[in-house]
Tab-separated table of C-alpha atoms and ligand atoms in Angstrom:
chain	number	residue	atom	x	y	z
A	1	MET	CA	-93.623	-26.547	62.566
A	2	ALA	CA	-91.137	-28.093	65.127
A	3	ASP	CA	-88.973	-24.986	64.380
A	4	TRP	CA	-91.855	-22.673	65.301
A	5	ILE	CA	-92.791	-24.424	68.582
A	6	VAL	CA	-89.112	-24.554	69.633
A	7	GLN	CA	-88.801	-20.903	68.997
A	8	ARG	CA	-91.781	-19.915	71.197
A	9	PHE	CA	-90.913	-22.397	73.889
A	10	SER	CA	-87.050	-21.339	74.005
A	11	ALA	CA	-88.364	-17.733	74.128
A	12	LEU	CA	-90.387	-18.555	77.327
A	13	ILE	CA	-87.329	-20.098	78.937
A	14	LEU	CA	-85.197	-17.051	78.004
A	15	ALA	CA	-87.837	-14.662	79.468
A	16	ALA	CA	-88.162	-16.664	82.636
A	17	TYR	CA	-84.522	-16.809	83.246
A	18	THR	CA	-84.130	-13.019	82.561
A	19	THR	CA	-86.848	-12.417	85.033
A	20	VAL	CA	-85.107	-14.678	87.659
A	21	ILE	CA	-81.818	-12.926	87.277
A	22	VAL	CA	-83.214	-9.507	87.043
A	23	VAL	CA	-85.371	-10.063	90.247
A	24	TRP	CA	-82.455	-11.554	92.086
A	25	LEU	CA	-80.185	-8.546	91.293
A	26	ALA	CA	-82.838	-6.277	92.279
A	27	VAL	CA	-83.300	-7.946	95.677
A	28	TYR	CA	-79.588	-7.909	96.481
A	29	GLY	CA	-78.950	-4.565	94.954
A	30	THR	CA	-75.581	-2.911	95.297
A	31	GLU	CA	-73.946	-4.895	98.056
A	32	LEU	CA	-73.644	-7.870	95.904
A	33	THR	CA	-70.496	-9.993	96.566
A	34	PHE	CA	-68.979	-12.763	94.464
A	35	ALA	CA	-69.655	-15.364	97.110
A	36	GLN	CA	-73.259	-14.558	97.096
A	37	TRP	CA	-73.415	-14.727	93.279
A	38	GLN	CA	-71.414	-17.953	93.387
A	39	GLY	CA	-73.882	-19.490	96.067
A	40	PHE	CA	-76.793	-18.504	93.957
A	41	ILE	CA	-75.699	-19.819	90.635
A	42	GLY	CA	-74.121	-22.857	92.310
A	43	GLN	CA	-77.374	-24.217	93.540
A	44	THR	CA	-78.457	-27.447	91.770
A	45	TRP	CA	-81.740	-25.925	90.461
A	46	MET	CA	-80.034	-22.861	89.219
A	47	LYS	CA	-77.449	-24.915	87.345
A	48	ILE	CA	-80.184	-26.920	85.787
A	49	PHE	CA	-82.052	-23.778	84.931
A	50	THR	CA	-78.917	-22.111	83.459
A	51	LEU	CA	-78.041	-25.201	81.459
A	52	LEU	CA	-81.634	-25.276	79.992
A	53	THR	CA	-81.387	-21.572	79.201
A	54	ILE	CA	-77.957	-22.068	77.423
A	55	LEU	CA	-79.698	-24.746	75.203
A	56	ALA	CA	-82.655	-22.506	74.727
A	57	LEU	CA	-80.573	-19.569	73.758
A	58	ALA	CA	-78.538	-21.667	71.287
A	59	SER	CA	-81.632	-23.171	69.578
A	60	HIS	CA	-83.347	-19.734	69.470
A	61	ALA	CA	-80.322	-18.212	67.827
A	62	TRP	CA	-79.946	-21.034	65.432
A	63	ILE	CA	-83.585	-20.876	64.206
A	64	GLY	CA	-83.722	-17.159	64.136
A	65	LEU	CA	-80.381	-16.786	62.219
A	66	TRP	CA	-81.177	-19.687	59.886
A	67	THR	CA	-84.495	-17.786	59.017
A	68	VAL	CA	-82.794	-14.540	58.493
A	69	ALA	CA	-80.125	-16.264	56.326
A	70	THR	CA	-82.645	-17.971	54.142
A	71	ASP	CA	-84.566	-14.641	53.675
A	72	TYR	CA	-81.569	-12.387	52.887
A	73	LEU	CA	-78.402	-14.425	51.949
A	74	LYS	CA	-79.331	-15.477	48.399
A	75	LYS	CA	-75.925	-16.750	47.364
A	76	ARG	CA	-75.734	-20.440	48.396
A	77	LEU	CA	-72.005	-20.210	49.287
A	78	VAL	CA	-72.373	-16.970	51.335
A	79	ARG	CA	-75.256	-18.635	53.230
A	80	VAL	CA	-73.426	-21.827	53.890
A	81	VAL	CA	-70.358	-20.016	55.147
A	82	PHE	CA	-72.422	-17.843	57.424
A	83	LEU	CA	-74.489	-20.589	58.778
A	84	GLY	CA	-71.329	-22.767	59.252
A	85	PHE	CA	-69.911	-19.980	61.285
A	86	VAL	CA	-73.199	-19.542	63.376
A	87	ALA	CA	-73.224	-23.165	63.989
A	88	VAL	CA	-69.561	-23.505	65.150
A	89	SER	CA	-69.986	-20.462	67.414
A	90	LEU	CA	-73.137	-21.753	68.953
A	91	VAL	CA	-71.568	-25.235	69.619
A	92	VAL	CA	-68.549	-23.602	71.181
A	93	TYR	CA	-70.767	-21.442	73.431
A	94	VAL	CA	-72.798	-24.301	74.518
A	95	VAL	CA	-69.758	-26.504	75.393
A	96	TRP	CA	-68.110	-23.552	77.120
A	97	GLY	CA	-71.151	-22.677	79.010
A	98	ILE	CA	-71.341	-26.261	80.295
A	99	ILE	CA	-67.720	-26.370	81.418
A	100	ILE	CA	-68.158	-23.141	83.339
A	101	LEU	CA	-71.362	-24.498	85.038
A	102	TRP	CA	-69.435	-27.718	85.835
A	103	ARG	CA	-66.757	-26.044	87.791
A	104	PHE	CA	-69.216	-23.913	89.768
A	105	ASP	CA	-70.065	-25.043	93.295
B	1	MET	CA	-101.555	16.928	39.745
B	2	LEU	CA	-98.334	15.446	38.619
B	3	LEU	CA	-98.611	11.811	37.671
B	4	SER	CA	-95.379	9.836	37.526
B	5	ILE	CA	-95.536	6.464	35.744
B	6	TYR	CA	-93.108	3.653	35.725
B	7	ARG	CA	-92.341	2.845	32.075
B	8	TYR	CA	-90.385	-0.081	30.713
B	9	ASN	CA	-90.468	-1.770	27.329
B	10	PRO	CA	-87.679	-4.332	27.259
B	11	GLU	CA	-87.825	-4.263	23.468
B	12	THR	CA	-86.673	-0.631	23.193
B	13	ASP	CA	-85.533	0.529	26.616
B	14	SER	CA	-82.323	-0.501	28.175
B	15	GLU	CA	-83.778	0.247	31.594
B	16	PRO	CA	-86.800	1.395	33.237
B	17	TYR	CA	-87.661	5.152	33.649
B	18	MET	CA	-90.240	7.374	35.209
B	19	GLN	CA	-92.521	9.350	32.873
B	20	ASP	CA	-93.952	12.500	34.346
B	21	GLU	CA	-97.246	13.934	33.118
B	22	GLU	CA	-99.149	16.955	34.297
B	23	VAL	CA	-102.746	16.025	34.628
B	24	SER	CA	-105.276	18.802	35.135
B	25	LEU	CA	-108.187	17.613	37.347
B	26	ILE	CA	-111.564	19.070	37.720
B	27	ALA	CA	-112.282	19.864	41.337
B	28	GLU	CA	-115.853	18.429	41.661
B	29	LYS	CA	-115.013	15.294	39.871
B	30	ASP	CA	-113.094	12.572	41.766
B	31	LEU	CA	-111.625	10.379	39.153
B	32	MET	CA	-110.242	6.848	39.946
B	33	VAL	CA	-106.613	6.283	39.194
B	34	LEU	CA	-107.582	3.875	36.414
B	35	ASP	CA	-109.500	6.786	34.683
B	36	VAL	CA	-106.295	8.885	34.788
B	37	LEU	CA	-104.300	6.090	33.371
B	38	ASN	CA	-106.974	5.837	30.550
B	39	LEU	CA	-106.486	9.627	29.868
B	40	ILE	CA	-102.795	9.112	29.506
B	41	LYS	CA	-103.300	6.244	27.264
B	42	GLU	CA	-105.451	8.272	24.947
B	43	LYS	CA	-102.473	10.467	24.319
B	44	ASP	CA	-99.820	7.772	24.493
B	45	GLN	CA	-100.988	4.438	23.139
B	46	SER	CA	-97.822	2.666	24.145
B	47	LEU	CA	-98.713	2.827	27.808
B	48	SER	CA	-99.461	-0.742	28.932
B	49	TYR	CA	-101.619	-1.923	31.914
B	50	ARG	CA	-104.031	-4.533	32.672
B	51	ARG	CA	-107.674	-3.816	33.368
B	52	SER	CA	-110.962	-5.288	32.539
B	53	CYS	CA	-114.088	-4.826	34.710
B	54	ARG	CA	-113.105	-1.296	36.047
B	55	GLU	CA	-115.267	-1.974	39.245
B	56	GLY	CA	-113.100	-3.943	41.456
B	57	VAL	CA	-114.289	-7.341	40.473
B	58	CYS	CA	-111.815	-8.950	38.063
B	59	GLY	CA	-108.605	-8.168	40.065
B	60	SER	CA	-106.567	-7.426	37.093
B	61	ASP	CA	-105.460	-3.761	37.615
B	62	GLY	CA	-103.475	-4.208	40.884
B	63	VAL	CA	-100.771	-1.544	40.835
B	64	ASN	CA	-98.671	0.281	43.355
B	65	MET	CA	-99.772	3.816	43.964
B	66	ASN	CA	-97.688	6.098	46.025
B	67	GLY	CA	-96.086	3.129	47.602
B	68	THR	CA	-99.333	1.192	48.423
B	69	ASN	CA	-100.827	-1.659	46.323
B	70	GLY	CA	-104.456	-1.429	45.321
B	71	LEU	CA	-106.681	-1.753	42.384
B	72	ALA	CA	-106.525	1.424	40.233
B	73	CYS	CA	-110.120	1.124	39.171
B	74	ILE	CA	-111.494	1.636	42.748
B	75	THR	CA	-108.977	3.869	44.111
B	76	PRO	CA	-110.088	7.587	44.200
B	77	ILE	CA	-107.380	10.112	43.321
B	78	SER	CA	-108.341	12.130	46.181
B	79	GLU	CA	-107.323	9.168	48.385
B	80	VAL	CA	-103.885	8.450	47.131
B	81	VAL	CA	-102.475	11.860	45.991
B	82	THR	CA	-100.189	13.348	48.429
B	83	ASN	CA	-98.774	16.865	47.877
B	84	GLY	CA	-100.317	16.994	44.330
B	85	LYS	CA	-98.223	14.003	43.305
B	86	LEU	CA	-99.112	10.375	42.363
B	87	VAL	CA	-96.443	7.748	41.549
B	88	VAL	CA	-97.726	4.597	39.820
B	89	ARG	CA	-95.492	1.533	39.615
B	90	PRO	CA	-96.145	-2.160	38.931
B	91	LEU	CA	-96.698	-4.536	41.779
B	92	PRO	CA	-93.486	-4.938	43.565
B	93	GLY	CA	-91.393	-8.169	43.671
B	94	LEU	CA	-92.728	-9.606	40.242
B	95	PRO	CA	-90.808	-9.474	36.931
B	96	VAL	CA	-92.063	-6.540	34.788
B	97	ILE	CA	-93.222	-7.541	31.412
B	98	ARG	CA	-94.010	-4.119	30.191
B	99	ASP	CA	-94.831	-0.656	31.873
B	100	LEU	CA	-97.341	-1.668	34.727
B	101	VAL	CA	-97.779	-5.356	33.500
B	102	VAL	CA	-96.034	-8.032	35.597
B	103	ASP	CA	-95.633	-11.647	35.236
B	104	MET	CA	-97.850	-13.315	37.713
B	105	SER	CA	-96.677	-16.866	37.025
B	106	ILE	CA	-95.090	-17.531	40.473
B	107	PHE	CA	-98.146	-16.091	42.107
B	108	TYR	CA	-100.441	-18.482	40.207
B	109	LYS	CA	-98.168	-21.388	40.796
B	110	GLN	CA	-98.439	-20.868	44.548
B	111	TYR	CA	-102.148	-20.634	44.074
B	112	GLN	CA	-102.121	-23.934	41.987
B	113	ARG	CA	-100.043	-25.705	44.681
B	114	ILE	CA	-102.641	-25.422	47.331
B	115	LYS	CA	-105.055	-27.324	45.023
B	116	PRO	CA	-107.916	-24.581	44.931
B	117	TYR	CA	-110.790	-27.092	44.442
B	118	LEU	CA	-113.114	-29.252	46.534
B	119	GLN	CA	-111.662	-32.830	47.012
B	120	ASN	CA	-114.370	-35.292	47.845
B	121	SER	CA	-114.614	-38.741	46.569
B	122	SER	CA	-117.855	-39.875	48.501
B	123	PRO	CA	-120.850	-40.460	46.252
B	124	THR	CA	-123.155	-37.425	46.041
B	125	GLY	CA	-126.359	-39.118	46.558
B	126	GLY	CA	-127.856	-37.832	43.328
B	127	HIS	CA	-127.913	-34.164	44.526
B	128	GLU	CA	-125.417	-31.314	45.435
B	129	ARG	CA	-123.113	-31.626	48.429
B	130	LEU	CA	-125.171	-29.823	51.118
B	131	GLN	CA	-123.860	-27.591	53.821
B	132	SER	CA	-125.450	-26.258	56.876
B	133	PRO	CA	-125.809	-22.541	57.020
B	134	GLU	CA	-123.210	-22.379	59.867
B	135	ASP	CA	-120.723	-24.363	57.802
B	136	ARG	CA	-121.331	-22.170	54.873
B	137	ALA	CA	-120.744	-19.062	57.056
B	138	LYS	CA	-117.049	-20.228	57.817
B	139	LEU	CA	-116.229	-19.519	54.301
B	140	ASP	CA	-117.233	-15.796	54.425
B	141	GLY	CA	-114.154	-13.812	54.335
B	142	LEU	CA	-112.304	-16.345	52.329
B	143	TYR	CA	-114.164	-17.096	49.127
B	144	GLU	CA	-114.323	-13.453	48.131
B	145	CYS	CA	-110.732	-13.293	47.078
B	146	ILE	CA	-110.246	-12.019	43.544
B	147	LEU	CA	-106.569	-13.101	43.213
B	148	CYS	CA	-105.415	-9.544	42.521
B	149	ALA	CA	-101.997	-10.272	44.200
B	150	CYS	CA	-101.977	-7.103	46.043
B	151	CYS	CA	-101.381	-8.752	49.239
B	152	SER	CA	-98.661	-11.209	48.099
B	153	THR	CA	-96.682	-8.520	46.478
B	154	SER	CA	-96.736	-6.355	49.443
B	155	CYS	CA	-95.376	-9.231	51.638
B	156	PRO	CA	-91.669	-9.138	52.472
B	157	SER	CA	-91.706	-12.894	52.997
B	158	PHE	CA	-93.117	-13.464	49.577
B	159	TRP	CA	-90.539	-11.041	48.064
B	160	TRP	CA	-87.691	-13.093	49.500
B	161	ASN	CA	-88.970	-16.542	49.008
B	162	PRO	CA	-91.773	-16.555	46.337
B	163	GLU	CA	-90.768	-20.259	45.290
B	164	LYS	CA	-91.376	-21.495	48.747
B	165	PHE	CA	-93.620	-19.312	50.765
B	166	VAL	CA	-97.181	-19.753	49.495
B	167	GLY	CA	-98.100	-16.000	50.278
B	168	PRO	CA	-101.025	-14.535	51.790
B	169	SER	CA	-103.307	-14.936	48.813
B	170	GLY	CA	-102.557	-18.611	48.388
B	171	LEU	CA	-102.704	-19.236	52.075
B	172	LEU	CA	-106.189	-17.522	52.511
B	173	GLN	CA	-107.322	-19.968	49.689
B	174	ALA	CA	-105.661	-22.965	51.375
B	175	TYR	CA	-107.633	-22.057	54.397
B	176	ARG	CA	-110.807	-21.531	52.309
B	177	PHE	CA	-110.634	-25.365	51.493
B	178	LEU	CA	-109.366	-26.389	54.896
B	179	ALA	CA	-112.444	-24.827	56.512
B	180	ASP	CA	-114.941	-26.367	53.985
B	181	SER	CA	-117.025	-28.985	55.425
B	182	ARG	CA	-117.418	-30.746	52.099
B	183	ASP	CA	-113.660	-31.169	51.590
B	184	GLU	CA	-112.107	-34.484	52.526
B	185	ALA	CA	-108.548	-33.878	52.017
B	186	MET	CA	-107.672	-31.878	55.163
B	187	GLY	CA	-104.911	-34.220	56.010
B	188	THR	CA	-103.027	-34.114	52.784
B	189	ARG	CA	-103.623	-30.420	52.395
B	190	LEU	CA	-102.030	-29.855	55.887
B	191	ALA	CA	-99.242	-32.308	55.220
B	192	GLU	CA	-98.294	-30.329	52.178
B	193	LEU	CA	-97.998	-27.187	54.089
B	194	ASP	CA	-96.041	-28.323	56.970
B	195	ASP	CA	-92.454	-27.149	56.390
B	196	PRO	CA	-90.502	-24.204	57.561
B	197	PHE	CA	-91.284	-22.101	54.467
B	198	SER	CA	-94.781	-22.637	53.167
B	199	VAL	CA	-96.795	-21.147	56.101
B	200	PHE	CA	-94.149	-20.461	58.681
B	201	ARG	CA	-92.365	-17.696	56.768
B	202	CYS	CA	-95.320	-15.460	57.554
B	203	ARG	CA	-94.035	-13.027	60.124
B	204	GLY	CA	-97.419	-11.433	60.966
B	205	ILE	CA	-96.699	-7.985	59.857
B	206	MET	CA	-100.087	-7.659	58.161
B	207	ASN	CA	-99.223	-5.699	55.139
B	208	CYS	CA	-101.586	-8.100	53.249
B	209	VAL	CA	-104.329	-7.004	55.406
B	210	SER	CA	-103.800	-3.352	55.002
B	211	VAL	CA	-103.818	-3.461	51.230
B	212	CYS	CA	-106.504	-6.074	50.378
B	213	PRO	CA	-109.127	-4.277	48.249
B	214	LYS	CA	-111.753	-6.636	49.260
B	215	GLY	CA	-111.026	-6.069	53.000
B	216	LEU	CA	-110.067	-9.682	53.549
B	217	ASN	CA	-107.760	-10.873	56.455
B	218	PRO	CA	-105.113	-13.359	55.189
B	219	THR	CA	-103.029	-12.985	58.541
B	220	LYS	CA	-106.174	-14.433	60.341
B	221	ALA	CA	-106.492	-17.276	57.994
B	222	ILE	CA	-102.827	-18.067	58.288
B	223	GLY	CA	-103.222	-17.982	62.108
B	224	HIS	CA	-105.967	-20.694	61.826
B	225	ILE	CA	-103.702	-22.823	59.471
B	226	ARG	CA	-101.028	-22.630	61.962
B	227	ASP	CA	-103.359	-23.678	64.758
B	228	MET	CA	-104.555	-26.672	62.621
B	229	LEU	CA	-100.898	-27.705	62.016
B	230	LEU	CA	-100.177	-27.300	65.676
B	231	SER	CA	-103.129	-29.486	66.772
B	232	ARG	CA	-102.208	-31.949	64.154
B	233	ALA	CA	-98.778	-32.276	65.537
B	234	THR	CA	-99.590	-32.712	69.043
C	301	SF4	S1	-98.953	-11.119	57.681
C	301	SF4	FE1	-97.837	-12.710	56.852
C	301	SF4	S2	-98.648	-13.055	54.775
C	301	SF4	FE2	-99.291	-11.074	55.518
C	301	SF4	S3	-97.776	-9.607	54.740
C	301	SF4	FE3	-97.176	-10.224	56.799
C	301	SF4	S4	-95.791	-11.899	56.406
C	301	SF4	FE4	-96.926	-11.628	54.552
C	302	SF4	S1	-106.637	-11.578	49.551
C	302	SF4	FE1	-107.343	-9.553	48.922
C	302	SF4	S2	-105.283	-8.623	48.129
C	302	SF4	FE2	-104.930	-10.699	48.246
C	302	SF4	S3	-105.336	-11.544	46.214
C	302	SF4	FE3	-107.226	-11.846	47.496
C	302	SF4	S4	-108.425	-9.947	47.000
C	302	SF4	FE4	-106.338	-9.572	46.400
C	303	FES	S1	-110.348	-3.447	36.504
C	303	FES	FE1	-111.211	-5.271	37.374
C	303	FES	S2	-110.516	-4.963	39.445
C	303	FES	FE2	-109.874	-3.127	38.534
């Protein structure tokens, strides 16, 4: 139940974030400079939104892959190893993402 | 027409094989698949399959015909034969006992699990428990299920987790009792379904809807259960 709601909710966040980025890129087109990009991502609301998206991405990926694993990986050991790998990778990505955001301004 | 039947007798065969039979059909007469199986059985008594009513009521002759589950007794040959060939196999995903006969224990276990009976401990008042015509109408499209298992055995989620995912047939029946105005156990019924597997393994691909010989819609019922779980949680 909770899984199901989180999955839908995180999908909405991901869709919203993708739309914002795509629209922004479309507006600035080809003359994009790094300074502009930095200015955009460095805004407080964008930082919060990005952080939210990173968390949404991680939980979305976790629930999705957990579901796939419990459907298709029938050997317990294989499943535990796979999900362990997924969990560690996701934690690393989240921490790494936060560090990158932290340094941005 | 070339008829190819899945054969397996665990007492004599080391593995399953397909038995091919040439069947000559009379053009004006459209037989049902079950009739053709009966013709084969007249020649070869060892062929095993379940059937009883031969009119789509008992639900015992669910089989897989050219890749699609259905009741052999109400499936006309003209509807399933492609390029002069018909392949008949047992329902997928369940252990084969012999030929077209499968072990349905897990299917029934899931049915039993949803407590398919009215739960009501209030006194009856000396007469039947009455229902308004509107409340009775809510059970249409639910109570007609004949438990043939065509739906659940065409559902990938049921193939992968038959122990944990109730399956379309069981969930249709679960909703049949959740929707019944005379039932008092809605709370415990929902509590028993609220986990990542029982209901939420349904991925909504609607194989169940496309095969149901009774034209029922388990996916819709599952959607209703999901809504009930959702409003219960919020
Ligand atoms: S809609 Fe749900 S229950 Fe029906 S076949 Fe698909 S996954 Fe199974
Ligand atoms: S819902 Fe339809 S296909 Fe499924 S068991 Fe009932 S009658 Fe058979
Ligand atoms: S024999 Fe009864 S449903 Fe086909």
